[in-house]
Amino acid sequence: MLSFTLSAVLLLAAACLLTTSVGSIEKAVTCDFIGNVQHLGCDKGVIRVEAALYGRADRNTCSAGTRPFQVANTRCSQGGTVDVVRRRCNGKKVCELNTNVVRSPDPCRGTIKYLETNYTCVPAFRAIACEGSFRRLFCGEGQVISVFGAFYGRHDQTTCSFGRPPRQLLNVDCLSLNSNTTVTNLCNGKNNCTVSASNSVFGDPCGGTYKYLEVAYVCEFPLESP
Ligand SMILES: *[C@@H]1O[C@H](CO)[C@@H](O)[C@H](O)[C@H]1NC(C)=O
Ligand SMILES: *[C@@H]1O[C@H](CO)[C@@H](O)[C@H](O)[C@H]1NC(C)=O
Ligand SMILES: *[C@@H]1O[C@H](CO)[C@@H](O)[C@H](O)[C@H]1NC(C)=O
């Protein structure tokens, strides 16, 4: 009885860890002018994108200096925007992007658009391995890994930069599209796993750039109790 209660409590705790966000919902809005940057960030935990809109849903947002007909269409949205933003940002502490990643094809010509992203910060472990390194992910006894996001590439000029020639750090928009699936297949459901940050595992998304692997994961108690 005691052990049943205990594991029920642990399960509950695990469920809470996954569903409770560290903070309230955050909202970032970036008006669609070439070069404008959207910055998402978490002081604690990692980013989980809840919703994203590229288009226009009201007349007021990003309306300064516009003419009425440019903000009249309030039912404009680019399909798939949330998936693009999730793929780039879920599981990171900081994520920067601009509207180039969702701009075409234009969902409503003549309308001034914006990118609006709602996200929360959720608890997760993070691990970074520079190209040519291994890293072990592990959970406590009885728990298993659930990968939240994984990125092999380069997103800033500082991570894994020690002693590297500057030209190898310049490309900060480099991402191997299969990284999440690859790490998920290697690690999900295991108590521990070793990941290798290398082109042989992830392919080479940007030759000449020195890359790194960033993984965010949570530890869960498996649903079926022993
Ligand atoms: C973001 O949240 C706000 C406030 O809850 C809501 O009005 C808005 O529609 C949400 N944005 C998206 C893109 O869903
Ligand atoms: C990575 O894959 C896992 C498992 O399929 C999924 O839950 C998660 O949303 C994915 N993350 C990203 C950033 O696509
Ligand atoms: C790693 O996980 C395996 C099972 O997935 C387990 O047998 C092994 O004891 C774990 N190693 C450590 C050091 O926890």
Short mmCIF file of N, CA and C in Angstrom, two decimals, residues 24-198:
data_model
loop_
_atom_site.label_atom_id
_atom_site.label_comp_id
_atom_site.label_asym_id
_atom_site.label_seq_id
_atom_site.Cartn_x
_atom_site.Cartn_y
_atom_site.Cartn_z
N SER A 24 4.29 32.32 -16.78
CA SER A 24 3.04 32.43 -17.51
C SER A 24 3.36 32.46 -19.00
N ILE A 25 2.32 32.60 -19.80
CA ILE A 25 2.54 32.61 -21.23
C ILE A 25 3.22 33.92 -21.65
N GLU A 26 4.20 33.81 -22.51
CA GLU A 26 4.92 34.98 -23.01
C GLU A 26 4.47 35.22 -24.45
N LYS A 27 4.45 36.48 -24.83
CA LYS A 27 4.01 36.80 -26.19
C LYS A 27 5.04 37.70 -26.84
N ALA A 28 5.47 37.34 -28.02
CA ALA A 28 6.42 38.17 -28.77
C ALA A 28 5.78 38.54 -30.10
N VAL A 29 5.80 39.82 -30.42
CA VAL A 29 5.23 40.28 -31.69
C VAL A 29 6.31 41.04 -32.46
N THR A 30 6.50 40.69 -33.71
CA THR A 30 7.49 41.36 -34.53
C THR A 30 6.84 41.80 -35.84
N CYS A 31 6.91 43.10 -36.10
CA CYS A 31 6.31 43.62 -37.33
C CYS A 31 7.16 43.20 -38.52
N ASP A 32 6.49 42.94 -39.63
CA ASP A 32 7.16 42.36 -40.79
C ASP A 32 7.83 43.40 -41.66
N PHE A 33 8.98 43.89 -41.18
CA PHE A 33 9.81 44.70 -42.06
C PHE A 33 11.12 43.96 -42.16
N ILE A 34 11.66 43.92 -43.37
CA ILE A 34 12.85 43.11 -43.62
C ILE A 34 13.91 43.37 -42.55
N GLY A 35 14.41 42.30 -41.95
CA GLY A 35 15.51 42.44 -41.00
C GLY A 35 15.09 42.51 -39.55
N ASN A 36 13.80 42.77 -39.27
CA ASN A 36 13.37 42.78 -37.87
C ASN A 36 13.56 41.41 -37.24
N VAL A 37 14.03 41.41 -36.00
CA VAL A 37 14.37 40.15 -35.33
C VAL A 37 13.35 39.86 -34.24
N GLN A 38 12.95 38.60 -34.14
CA GLN A 38 12.12 38.17 -33.01
C GLN A 38 12.99 37.37 -32.04
N HIS A 39 12.95 37.77 -30.79
CA HIS A 39 13.77 37.13 -29.75
C HIS A 39 12.85 36.44 -28.74
N LEU A 40 13.02 35.14 -28.59
CA LEU A 40 12.30 34.40 -27.55
C LEU A 40 13.34 33.93 -26.54
N GLY A 41 13.02 33.98 -25.27
CA GLY A 41 14.02 33.56 -24.29
C GLY A 41 13.39 33.14 -22.98
N CYS A 42 14.09 32.26 -22.26
CA CYS A 42 13.62 31.80 -20.96
C CYS A 42 14.73 32.01 -19.93
N ASP A 43 14.41 32.66 -18.80
CA ASP A 43 15.37 32.74 -17.70
C ASP A 43 15.52 31.37 -17.05
N LYS A 44 14.39 30.70 -16.88
CA LYS A 44 14.41 29.35 -16.33
C LYS A 44 13.75 28.41 -17.32
N GLY A 45 14.31 27.22 -17.46
CA GLY A 45 13.70 26.24 -18.34
C GLY A 45 13.97 26.53 -19.81
N VAL A 46 13.16 25.92 -20.65
CA VAL A 46 13.36 26.05 -22.10
C VAL A 46 12.04 26.46 -22.76
N ILE A 47 12.18 26.93 -24.00
CA ILE A 47 11.03 27.45 -24.74
C ILE A 47 10.10 26.31 -25.19
N ARG A 48 8.81 26.49 -24.99
CA ARG A 48 7.83 25.63 -25.65
C ARG A 48 6.85 26.55 -26.37
N VAL A 49 6.84 26.45 -27.69
CA VAL A 49 5.98 27.33 -28.50
C VAL A 49 4.55 26.81 -28.42
N GLU A 50 3.64 27.69 -28.02
CA GLU A 50 2.23 27.28 -27.90
C GLU A 50 1.44 27.63 -29.15
N ALA A 51 1.74 28.78 -29.73
CA ALA A 51 1.00 29.21 -30.92
C ALA A 51 1.85 30.23 -31.66
N ALA A 52 1.66 30.29 -32.96
CA ALA A 52 2.38 31.30 -33.73
C ALA A 52 1.53 31.68 -34.93
N LEU A 53 1.54 32.96 -35.21
CA LEU A 53 0.77 33.49 -36.34
C LEU A 53 1.68 34.36 -37.19
N TYR A 54 1.72 34.10 -38.49
CA TYR A 54 2.31 35.06 -39.41
C TYR A 54 1.19 35.52 -40.32
N GLY A 55 0.84 36.78 -40.21
CA GLY A 55 -0.29 37.30 -40.97
C GLY A 55 -0.86 38.47 -40.22
N ARG A 56 -2.17 38.49 -40.07
CA ARG A 56 -2.82 39.58 -39.34
C ARG A 56 -4.14 39.09 -38.77
N ALA A 57 -4.36 39.33 -37.46
CA ALA A 57 -5.60 38.90 -36.82
C ALA A 57 -6.37 40.07 -36.21
N ASP A 58 -5.78 41.25 -36.22
CA ASP A 58 -6.53 42.43 -35.77
C ASP A 58 -6.01 43.66 -36.52
N ARG A 59 -6.68 44.78 -36.34
CA ARG A 59 -6.31 45.99 -37.09
C ARG A 59 -5.20 46.79 -36.43
N ASN A 60 -5.00 46.58 -35.10
CA ASN A 60 -4.11 47.47 -34.36
C ASN A 60 -2.64 47.08 -34.39
N THR A 61 -2.39 45.77 -34.31
CA THR A 61 -1.00 45.34 -34.20
C THR A 61 -0.19 45.80 -35.42
N CYS A 62 0.96 46.37 -35.17
CA CYS A 62 1.84 46.83 -36.25
C CYS A 62 1.10 47.69 -37.27
N SER A 63 0.32 48.66 -36.78
CA SER A 63 -0.47 49.48 -37.70
C SER A 63 0.10 50.89 -37.84
N ALA A 64 1.13 51.21 -37.03
CA ALA A 64 1.69 52.57 -37.10
C ALA A 64 2.15 52.89 -38.51
N GLY A 65 1.71 54.01 -39.01
CA GLY A 65 2.15 54.47 -40.33
C GLY A 65 1.54 53.73 -41.50
N THR A 66 0.55 52.89 -41.24
CA THR A 66 -0.05 52.15 -42.36
C THR A 66 -1.32 52.86 -42.82
N ARG A 67 -1.81 52.43 -43.98
CA ARG A 67 -3.08 52.97 -44.46
C ARG A 67 -4.17 51.94 -44.17
N PRO A 68 -5.40 52.40 -43.96
CA PRO A 68 -6.48 51.51 -43.51
C PRO A 68 -6.59 50.20 -44.32
N PHE A 69 -6.46 50.30 -45.64
CA PHE A 69 -6.65 49.06 -46.43
C PHE A 69 -5.53 48.04 -46.18
N GLN A 70 -4.40 48.51 -45.62
CA GLN A 70 -3.28 47.60 -45.37
C GLN A 70 -3.48 46.77 -44.10
N VAL A 71 -4.45 47.16 -43.28
CA VAL A 71 -4.69 46.43 -42.04
C VAL A 71 -6.12 45.91 -41.96
N ALA A 72 -6.84 46.01 -43.07
CA ALA A 72 -8.26 45.65 -43.06
C ALA A 72 -8.48 44.14 -43.04
N ASN A 73 -7.58 43.40 -43.65
CA ASN A 73 -7.75 41.94 -43.69
C ASN A 73 -7.24 41.34 -42.37
N THR A 74 -8.17 40.96 -41.50
CA THR A 74 -7.76 40.45 -40.19
C THR A 74 -7.94 38.94 -40.11
N ARG A 75 -8.02 38.30 -41.28
CA ARG A 75 -8.12 36.84 -41.28
C ARG A 75 -7.02 36.26 -42.15
N CYS A 76 -5.83 36.79 -41.95
CA CYS A 76 -4.71 36.36 -42.79
C CYS A 76 -3.72 35.56 -41.93
N SER A 77 -3.46 34.34 -42.32
CA SER A 77 -2.42 33.59 -41.59
C SER A 77 -1.73 32.60 -42.50
N GLN A 78 -0.43 32.49 -42.31
CA GLN A 78 0.38 31.57 -43.09
C GLN A 78 0.26 30.18 -42.46
N GLY A 79 -0.17 29.19 -43.24
CA GLY A 79 -0.27 27.83 -42.72
C GLY A 79 1.11 27.29 -42.34
N GLY A 80 1.15 26.50 -41.27
CA GLY A 80 2.41 25.84 -40.89
C GLY A 80 3.38 26.70 -40.11
N THR A 81 2.99 27.95 -39.81
CA THR A 81 3.92 28.84 -39.10
C THR A 81 4.34 28.24 -37.76
N VAL A 82 3.39 27.70 -37.02
CA VAL A 82 3.73 27.18 -35.69
C VAL A 82 4.74 26.04 -35.77
N ASP A 83 4.64 25.23 -36.82
CA ASP A 83 5.59 24.12 -36.96
C ASP A 83 7.00 24.62 -37.23
N VAL A 84 7.09 25.65 -38.06
CA VAL A 84 8.41 26.22 -38.37
C VAL A 84 9.05 26.80 -37.11
N VAL A 85 8.26 27.55 -36.35
CA VAL A 85 8.81 28.19 -35.14
C VAL A 85 9.15 27.12 -34.09
N ARG A 86 8.31 26.10 -33.98
CA ARG A 86 8.61 25.01 -33.03
C ARG A 86 9.91 24.32 -33.37
N ARG A 87 10.09 24.03 -34.67
CA ARG A 87 11.28 23.29 -35.07
C ARG A 87 12.54 24.09 -34.75
N ARG A 88 12.44 25.41 -34.87
CA ARG A 88 13.61 26.24 -34.60
C ARG A 88 13.81 26.51 -33.12
N CYS A 89 12.74 26.57 -32.34
CA CYS A 89 12.85 27.14 -30.98
C CYS A 89 12.52 26.21 -29.83
N ASN A 90 11.67 25.22 -30.02
CA ASN A 90 11.32 24.36 -28.88
C ASN A 90 12.56 23.76 -28.26
N GLY A 91 12.67 23.88 -26.93
CA GLY A 91 13.79 23.23 -26.25
C GLY A 91 15.01 24.12 -26.11
N LYS A 92 14.98 25.34 -26.66
CA LYS A 92 16.13 26.23 -26.51
C LYS A 92 15.88 27.22 -25.37
N LYS A 93 16.96 27.76 -24.84
CA LYS A 93 16.85 28.82 -23.84
C LYS A 93 16.63 30.17 -24.52
N VAL A 94 17.27 30.34 -25.64
CA VAL A 94 17.14 31.58 -26.41
C VAL A 94 16.95 31.20 -27.86
N CYS A 95 16.07 31.90 -28.54
CA CYS A 95 15.85 31.60 -29.96
C CYS A 95 15.58 32.90 -30.68
N GLU A 96 16.30 33.15 -31.74
CA GLU A 96 16.06 34.35 -32.53
C GLU A 96 15.75 33.94 -33.95
N LEU A 97 14.79 34.64 -34.54
CA LEU A 97 14.43 34.38 -35.92
C LEU A 97 13.88 35.65 -36.54
N ASN A 98 13.62 35.61 -37.83
CA ASN A 98 12.93 36.74 -38.45
C ASN A 98 11.87 36.19 -39.39
N THR A 99 11.11 37.11 -39.97
CA THR A 99 9.95 36.65 -40.74
C THR A 99 10.34 35.98 -42.05
N ASN A 100 11.62 36.04 -42.42
CA ASN A 100 12.04 35.34 -43.63
C ASN A 100 11.68 33.86 -43.59
N VAL A 101 11.66 33.28 -42.39
CA VAL A 101 11.47 31.83 -42.29
C VAL A 101 10.03 31.42 -42.59
N VAL A 102 9.11 32.39 -42.60
CA VAL A 102 7.71 32.05 -42.87
C VAL A 102 7.07 32.94 -43.95
N ARG A 103 7.84 33.85 -44.54
CA ARG A 103 7.24 34.91 -45.36
C ARG A 103 6.62 34.43 -46.67
N SER A 104 7.24 33.43 -47.29
CA SER A 104 6.68 33.06 -48.59
C SER A 104 6.09 31.65 -48.57
N PRO A 105 5.04 31.41 -49.38
CA PRO A 105 4.40 32.38 -50.28
C PRO A 105 3.56 33.38 -49.48
N ASP A 106 3.48 34.59 -49.98
CA ASP A 106 2.74 35.65 -49.30
C ASP A 106 1.27 35.23 -49.06
N PRO A 107 0.83 35.15 -47.80
CA PRO A 107 -0.53 34.69 -47.54
C PRO A 107 -1.60 35.75 -47.84
N CYS A 108 -1.23 37.01 -47.93
CA CYS A 108 -2.22 38.05 -48.25
C CYS A 108 -1.50 39.29 -48.76
N ARG A 109 -1.38 39.36 -50.07
CA ARG A 109 -0.69 40.49 -50.70
C ARG A 109 -1.35 41.80 -50.35
N GLY A 110 -0.51 42.82 -50.06
CA GLY A 110 -1.04 44.15 -49.80
C GLY A 110 -1.36 44.40 -48.34
N THR A 111 -1.41 43.33 -47.55
CA THR A 111 -1.67 43.49 -46.12
C THR A 111 -0.34 43.53 -45.38
N ILE A 112 -0.22 44.45 -44.42
CA ILE A 112 0.97 44.50 -43.57
C ILE A 112 0.85 43.42 -42.51
N LYS A 113 1.86 42.57 -42.43
CA LYS A 113 1.76 41.39 -41.57
C LYS A 113 2.71 41.48 -40.37
N TYR A 114 2.56 40.52 -39.48
CA TYR A 114 3.47 40.43 -38.33
C TYR A 114 3.58 38.98 -37.91
N LEU A 115 4.63 38.70 -37.13
CA LEU A 115 4.82 37.36 -36.57
C LEU A 115 4.56 37.45 -35.08
N GLU A 116 3.56 36.69 -34.62
CA GLU A 116 3.22 36.68 -33.20
C GLU A 116 3.42 35.28 -32.66
N THR A 117 4.24 35.16 -31.63
CA THR A 117 4.52 33.85 -31.06
C THR A 117 4.17 33.84 -29.58
N ASN A 118 3.35 32.89 -29.17
CA ASN A 118 3.07 32.68 -27.74
C ASN A 118 3.86 31.47 -27.28
N TYR A 119 4.56 31.63 -26.18
CA TYR A 119 5.34 30.49 -25.70
C TYR A 119 5.38 30.47 -24.17
N THR A 120 5.72 29.33 -23.64
CA THR A 120 5.93 29.20 -22.20
C THR A 120 7.33 28.66 -21.98
N CYS A 121 7.79 28.78 -20.74
CA CYS A 121 9.09 28.24 -20.38
C CYS A 121 8.84 27.01 -19.51
N VAL A 122 9.33 25.88 -19.95
CA VAL A 122 9.06 24.63 -19.22
C VAL A 122 10.38 24.04 -18.73
N PRO A 123 10.34 23.32 -17.61
CA PRO A 123 11.58 22.75 -17.08
C PRO A 123 12.10 21.63 -17.96
N ALA A 124 13.40 21.62 -18.18
CA ALA A 124 14.01 20.54 -18.94
C ALA A 124 15.51 20.57 -18.67
N PHE A 125 16.15 19.45 -18.91
CA PHE A 125 17.61 19.41 -18.85
C PHE A 125 18.15 19.79 -20.22
N ARG A 126 19.33 20.41 -20.21
CA ARG A 126 19.95 20.76 -21.48
C ARG A 126 21.35 20.18 -21.52
N ALA A 127 21.74 19.76 -22.70
CA ALA A 127 23.10 19.24 -22.88
C ALA A 127 23.63 19.76 -24.19
N ILE A 128 24.88 20.19 -24.19
CA ILE A 128 25.51 20.69 -25.41
C ILE A 128 26.80 19.93 -25.66
N ALA A 129 27.00 19.48 -26.88
CA ALA A 129 28.25 18.82 -27.26
C ALA A 129 28.78 19.50 -28.51
N CYS A 130 30.04 19.93 -28.46
CA CYS A 130 30.65 20.56 -29.64
C CYS A 130 31.01 19.48 -30.65
N GLU A 131 31.03 19.85 -31.94
CA GLU A 131 31.35 18.90 -33.00
C GLU A 131 32.62 18.13 -32.64
N GLY A 132 32.53 16.82 -32.79
CA GLY A 132 33.67 15.97 -32.45
C GLY A 132 33.66 15.52 -31.00
N SER A 133 32.55 15.79 -30.27
CA SER A 133 32.45 15.38 -28.87
C SER A 133 31.27 14.44 -28.66
N PHE A 134 31.34 13.69 -27.57
CA PHE A 134 30.23 12.85 -27.14
C PHE A 134 29.62 13.47 -25.89
N ARG A 135 28.37 13.13 -25.65
CA ARG A 135 27.73 13.60 -24.43
C ARG A 135 26.74 12.54 -23.99
N ARG A 136 26.75 12.26 -22.67
CA ARG A 136 25.80 11.28 -22.17
C ARG A 136 24.63 12.01 -21.54
N LEU A 137 23.42 11.61 -21.93
CA LEU A 137 22.21 12.11 -21.28
C LEU A 137 21.77 11.05 -20.30
N PHE A 138 21.31 11.45 -19.14
CA PHE A 138 20.86 10.42 -18.21
C PHE A 138 19.76 10.95 -17.30
N CYS A 139 18.96 10.01 -16.83
CA CYS A 139 17.87 10.31 -15.90
C CYS A 139 18.09 9.54 -14.62
N GLY A 140 17.36 9.90 -13.58
CA GLY A 140 17.43 9.18 -12.31
C GLY A 140 16.93 7.76 -12.45
N GLU A 141 17.18 6.97 -11.42
CA GLU A 141 16.81 5.56 -11.46
C GLU A 141 15.31 5.41 -11.71
N GLY A 142 14.96 4.52 -12.61
CA GLY A 142 13.56 4.26 -12.88
C GLY A 142 12.93 5.24 -13.87
N GLN A 143 13.67 6.28 -14.24
CA GLN A 143 13.11 7.26 -15.17
C GLN A 143 13.66 7.06 -16.57
N VAL A 144 12.94 7.59 -17.55
CA VAL A 144 13.41 7.49 -18.93
C VAL A 144 13.42 8.87 -19.59
N ILE A 145 14.25 8.97 -20.61
CA ILE A 145 14.44 10.23 -21.34
C ILE A 145 13.28 10.46 -22.31
N SER A 146 12.81 11.69 -22.36
CA SER A 146 11.89 12.10 -23.42
C SER A 146 12.45 13.37 -24.05
N VAL A 147 12.85 13.25 -25.32
CA VAL A 147 13.52 14.38 -25.99
C VAL A 147 12.51 15.46 -26.34
N PHE A 148 12.85 16.67 -26.01
CA PHE A 148 11.96 17.79 -26.23
C PHE A 148 12.37 18.56 -27.49
N GLY A 149 13.64 18.59 -27.72
CA GLY A 149 14.14 19.26 -28.92
C GLY A 149 15.61 18.96 -29.07
N ALA A 150 16.10 18.90 -30.30
CA ALA A 150 17.52 18.67 -30.53
C ALA A 150 17.93 19.40 -31.80
N PHE A 151 19.11 20.02 -31.76
CA PHE A 151 19.58 20.83 -32.88
C PHE A 151 21.03 20.53 -33.14
N TYR A 152 21.35 20.14 -34.34
CA TYR A 152 22.74 20.02 -34.73
C TYR A 152 22.99 21.08 -35.79
N GLY A 153 23.90 21.99 -35.50
CA GLY A 153 24.16 23.09 -36.41
C GLY A 153 24.82 24.21 -35.65
N ARG A 154 24.46 25.45 -35.97
CA ARG A 154 24.99 26.61 -35.23
C ARG A 154 23.95 27.71 -35.23
N HIS A 155 23.71 28.29 -34.03
CA HIS A 155 22.70 29.34 -33.89
C HIS A 155 23.25 30.61 -33.29
N ASP A 156 24.47 30.58 -32.81
CA ASP A 156 25.08 31.82 -32.33
C ASP A 156 26.59 31.70 -32.53
N GLN A 157 27.29 32.80 -32.26
CA GLN A 157 28.72 32.80 -32.53
C GLN A 157 29.56 32.45 -31.31
N THR A 158 28.89 32.25 -30.15
CA THR A 158 29.66 32.05 -28.93
C THR A 158 29.75 30.58 -28.49
N THR A 159 28.66 29.82 -28.68
CA THR A 159 28.68 28.43 -28.23
C THR A 159 29.73 27.65 -29.02
N CYS A 160 30.52 26.86 -28.33
CA CYS A 160 31.55 26.04 -28.97
C CYS A 160 32.42 26.87 -29.92
N SER A 161 33.01 27.93 -29.40
CA SER A 161 33.78 28.83 -30.26
C SER A 161 35.26 28.89 -29.88
N PHE A 162 35.62 28.31 -28.73
CA PHE A 162 36.97 28.48 -28.21
C PHE A 162 38.04 28.10 -29.24
N GLY A 163 38.85 29.06 -29.61
CA GLY A 163 39.99 28.78 -30.48
C GLY A 163 39.65 28.49 -31.93
N ARG A 164 38.37 28.60 -32.31
CA ARG A 164 38.02 28.32 -33.70
C ARG A 164 38.20 29.57 -34.54
N PRO A 165 38.60 29.42 -35.80
CA PRO A 165 38.73 30.60 -36.66
C PRO A 165 37.36 31.27 -36.84
N PRO A 166 37.30 32.60 -36.77
CA PRO A 166 36.04 33.32 -36.87
C PRO A 166 35.18 32.91 -38.06
N ARG A 167 35.79 32.60 -39.20
CA ARG A 167 34.97 32.27 -40.37
C ARG A 167 34.14 31.00 -40.16
N GLN A 168 34.56 30.13 -39.22
CA GLN A 168 33.80 28.91 -38.95
C GLN A 168 32.62 29.16 -38.01
N LEU A 169 32.49 30.40 -37.52
CA LEU A 169 31.44 30.73 -36.56
C LEU A 169 30.42 31.70 -37.14
N LEU A 170 30.65 32.09 -38.39
CA LEU A 170 29.83 33.16 -38.98
C LEU A 170 28.40 32.73 -39.30
N ASN A 171 28.24 31.51 -39.80
CA ASN A 171 26.92 31.06 -40.21
C ASN A 171 26.11 30.63 -38.99
N VAL A 172 25.17 31.49 -38.57
CA VAL A 172 24.40 31.17 -37.36
C VAL A 172 22.97 30.78 -37.73
N ASP A 173 22.77 30.42 -38.98
CA ASP A 173 21.44 29.94 -39.37
C ASP A 173 21.59 28.55 -39.98
N CYS A 174 22.22 27.69 -39.21
CA CYS A 174 22.55 26.36 -39.72
C CYS A 174 21.89 25.30 -38.85
N LEU A 175 21.07 24.46 -39.46
CA LEU A 175 20.33 23.45 -38.70
C LEU A 175 20.17 22.19 -39.53
N SER A 176 20.53 21.07 -38.94
CA SER A 176 20.27 19.79 -39.59
C SER A 176 18.82 19.41 -39.29
N LEU A 177 18.02 19.27 -40.35
CA LEU A 177 16.58 19.09 -40.14
C LEU A 177 16.23 17.75 -39.50
N ASN A 178 17.15 16.77 -39.56
CA ASN A 178 16.82 15.48 -38.97
C ASN A 178 17.31 15.37 -37.53
N SER A 179 17.83 16.45 -36.94
CA SER A 179 18.45 16.27 -35.62
C SER A 179 17.46 15.80 -34.56
N ASN A 180 16.27 16.37 -34.56
CA ASN A 180 15.32 15.98 -33.52
C ASN A 180 14.95 14.50 -33.64
N THR A 181 14.63 14.08 -34.86
CA THR A 181 14.25 12.68 -35.06
C THR A 181 15.40 11.74 -34.69
N THR A 182 16.61 12.12 -35.07
CA THR A 182 17.75 11.25 -34.80
C THR A 182 17.96 11.06 -33.30
N VAL A 183 17.94 12.16 -32.55
CA VAL A 183 18.18 12.04 -31.10
C VAL A 183 16.99 11.35 -30.43
N THR A 184 15.78 11.64 -30.91
CA THR A 184 14.60 10.98 -30.36
C THR A 184 14.73 9.46 -30.53
N ASN A 185 15.11 9.02 -31.73
CA ASN A 185 15.24 7.59 -31.97
C ASN A 185 16.33 6.96 -31.10
N LEU A 186 17.40 7.71 -30.86
CA LEU A 186 18.51 7.17 -30.07
C LEU A 186 18.17 7.08 -28.58
N CYS A 187 17.42 8.04 -28.08
CA CYS A 187 17.35 8.22 -26.62
C CYS A 187 15.98 8.04 -25.98
N ASN A 188 14.91 8.28 -26.72
CA ASN A 188 13.59 8.23 -26.07
C ASN A 188 13.33 6.88 -25.42
N GLY A 189 12.82 6.90 -24.21
CA GLY A 189 12.46 5.67 -23.53
C GLY A 189 13.63 4.98 -22.85
N LYS A 190 14.85 5.55 -22.98
CA LYS A 190 16.00 4.93 -22.32
C LYS A 190 16.34 5.70 -21.05
N ASN A 191 16.98 5.02 -20.12
CA ASN A 191 17.42 5.68 -18.90
C ASN A 191 18.60 6.60 -19.17
N ASN A 192 19.45 6.19 -20.10
CA ASN A 192 20.60 7.01 -20.46
C ASN A 192 20.98 6.71 -21.90
N CYS A 193 21.68 7.61 -22.53
CA CYS A 193 22.12 7.37 -23.90
C CYS A 193 23.29 8.29 -24.19
N THR A 194 24.08 7.93 -25.17
CA THR A 194 25.22 8.76 -25.54
C THR A 194 25.00 9.29 -26.94
N VAL A 195 25.12 10.60 -27.08
CA VAL A 195 24.95 11.20 -28.40
C VAL A 195 26.29 11.74 -28.87
N SER A 196 26.50 11.67 -30.14
CA SER A 196 27.76 12.09 -30.73
C SER A 196 27.48 13.26 -31.68
N ALA A 197 28.15 14.37 -31.44
CA ALA A 197 27.96 15.55 -32.30
C ALA A 197 28.88 15.43 -33.50
N SER A 198 28.37 14.83 -34.56
CA SER A 198 29.23 14.67 -35.73
C SER A 198 28.42 14.61 -37.01
#
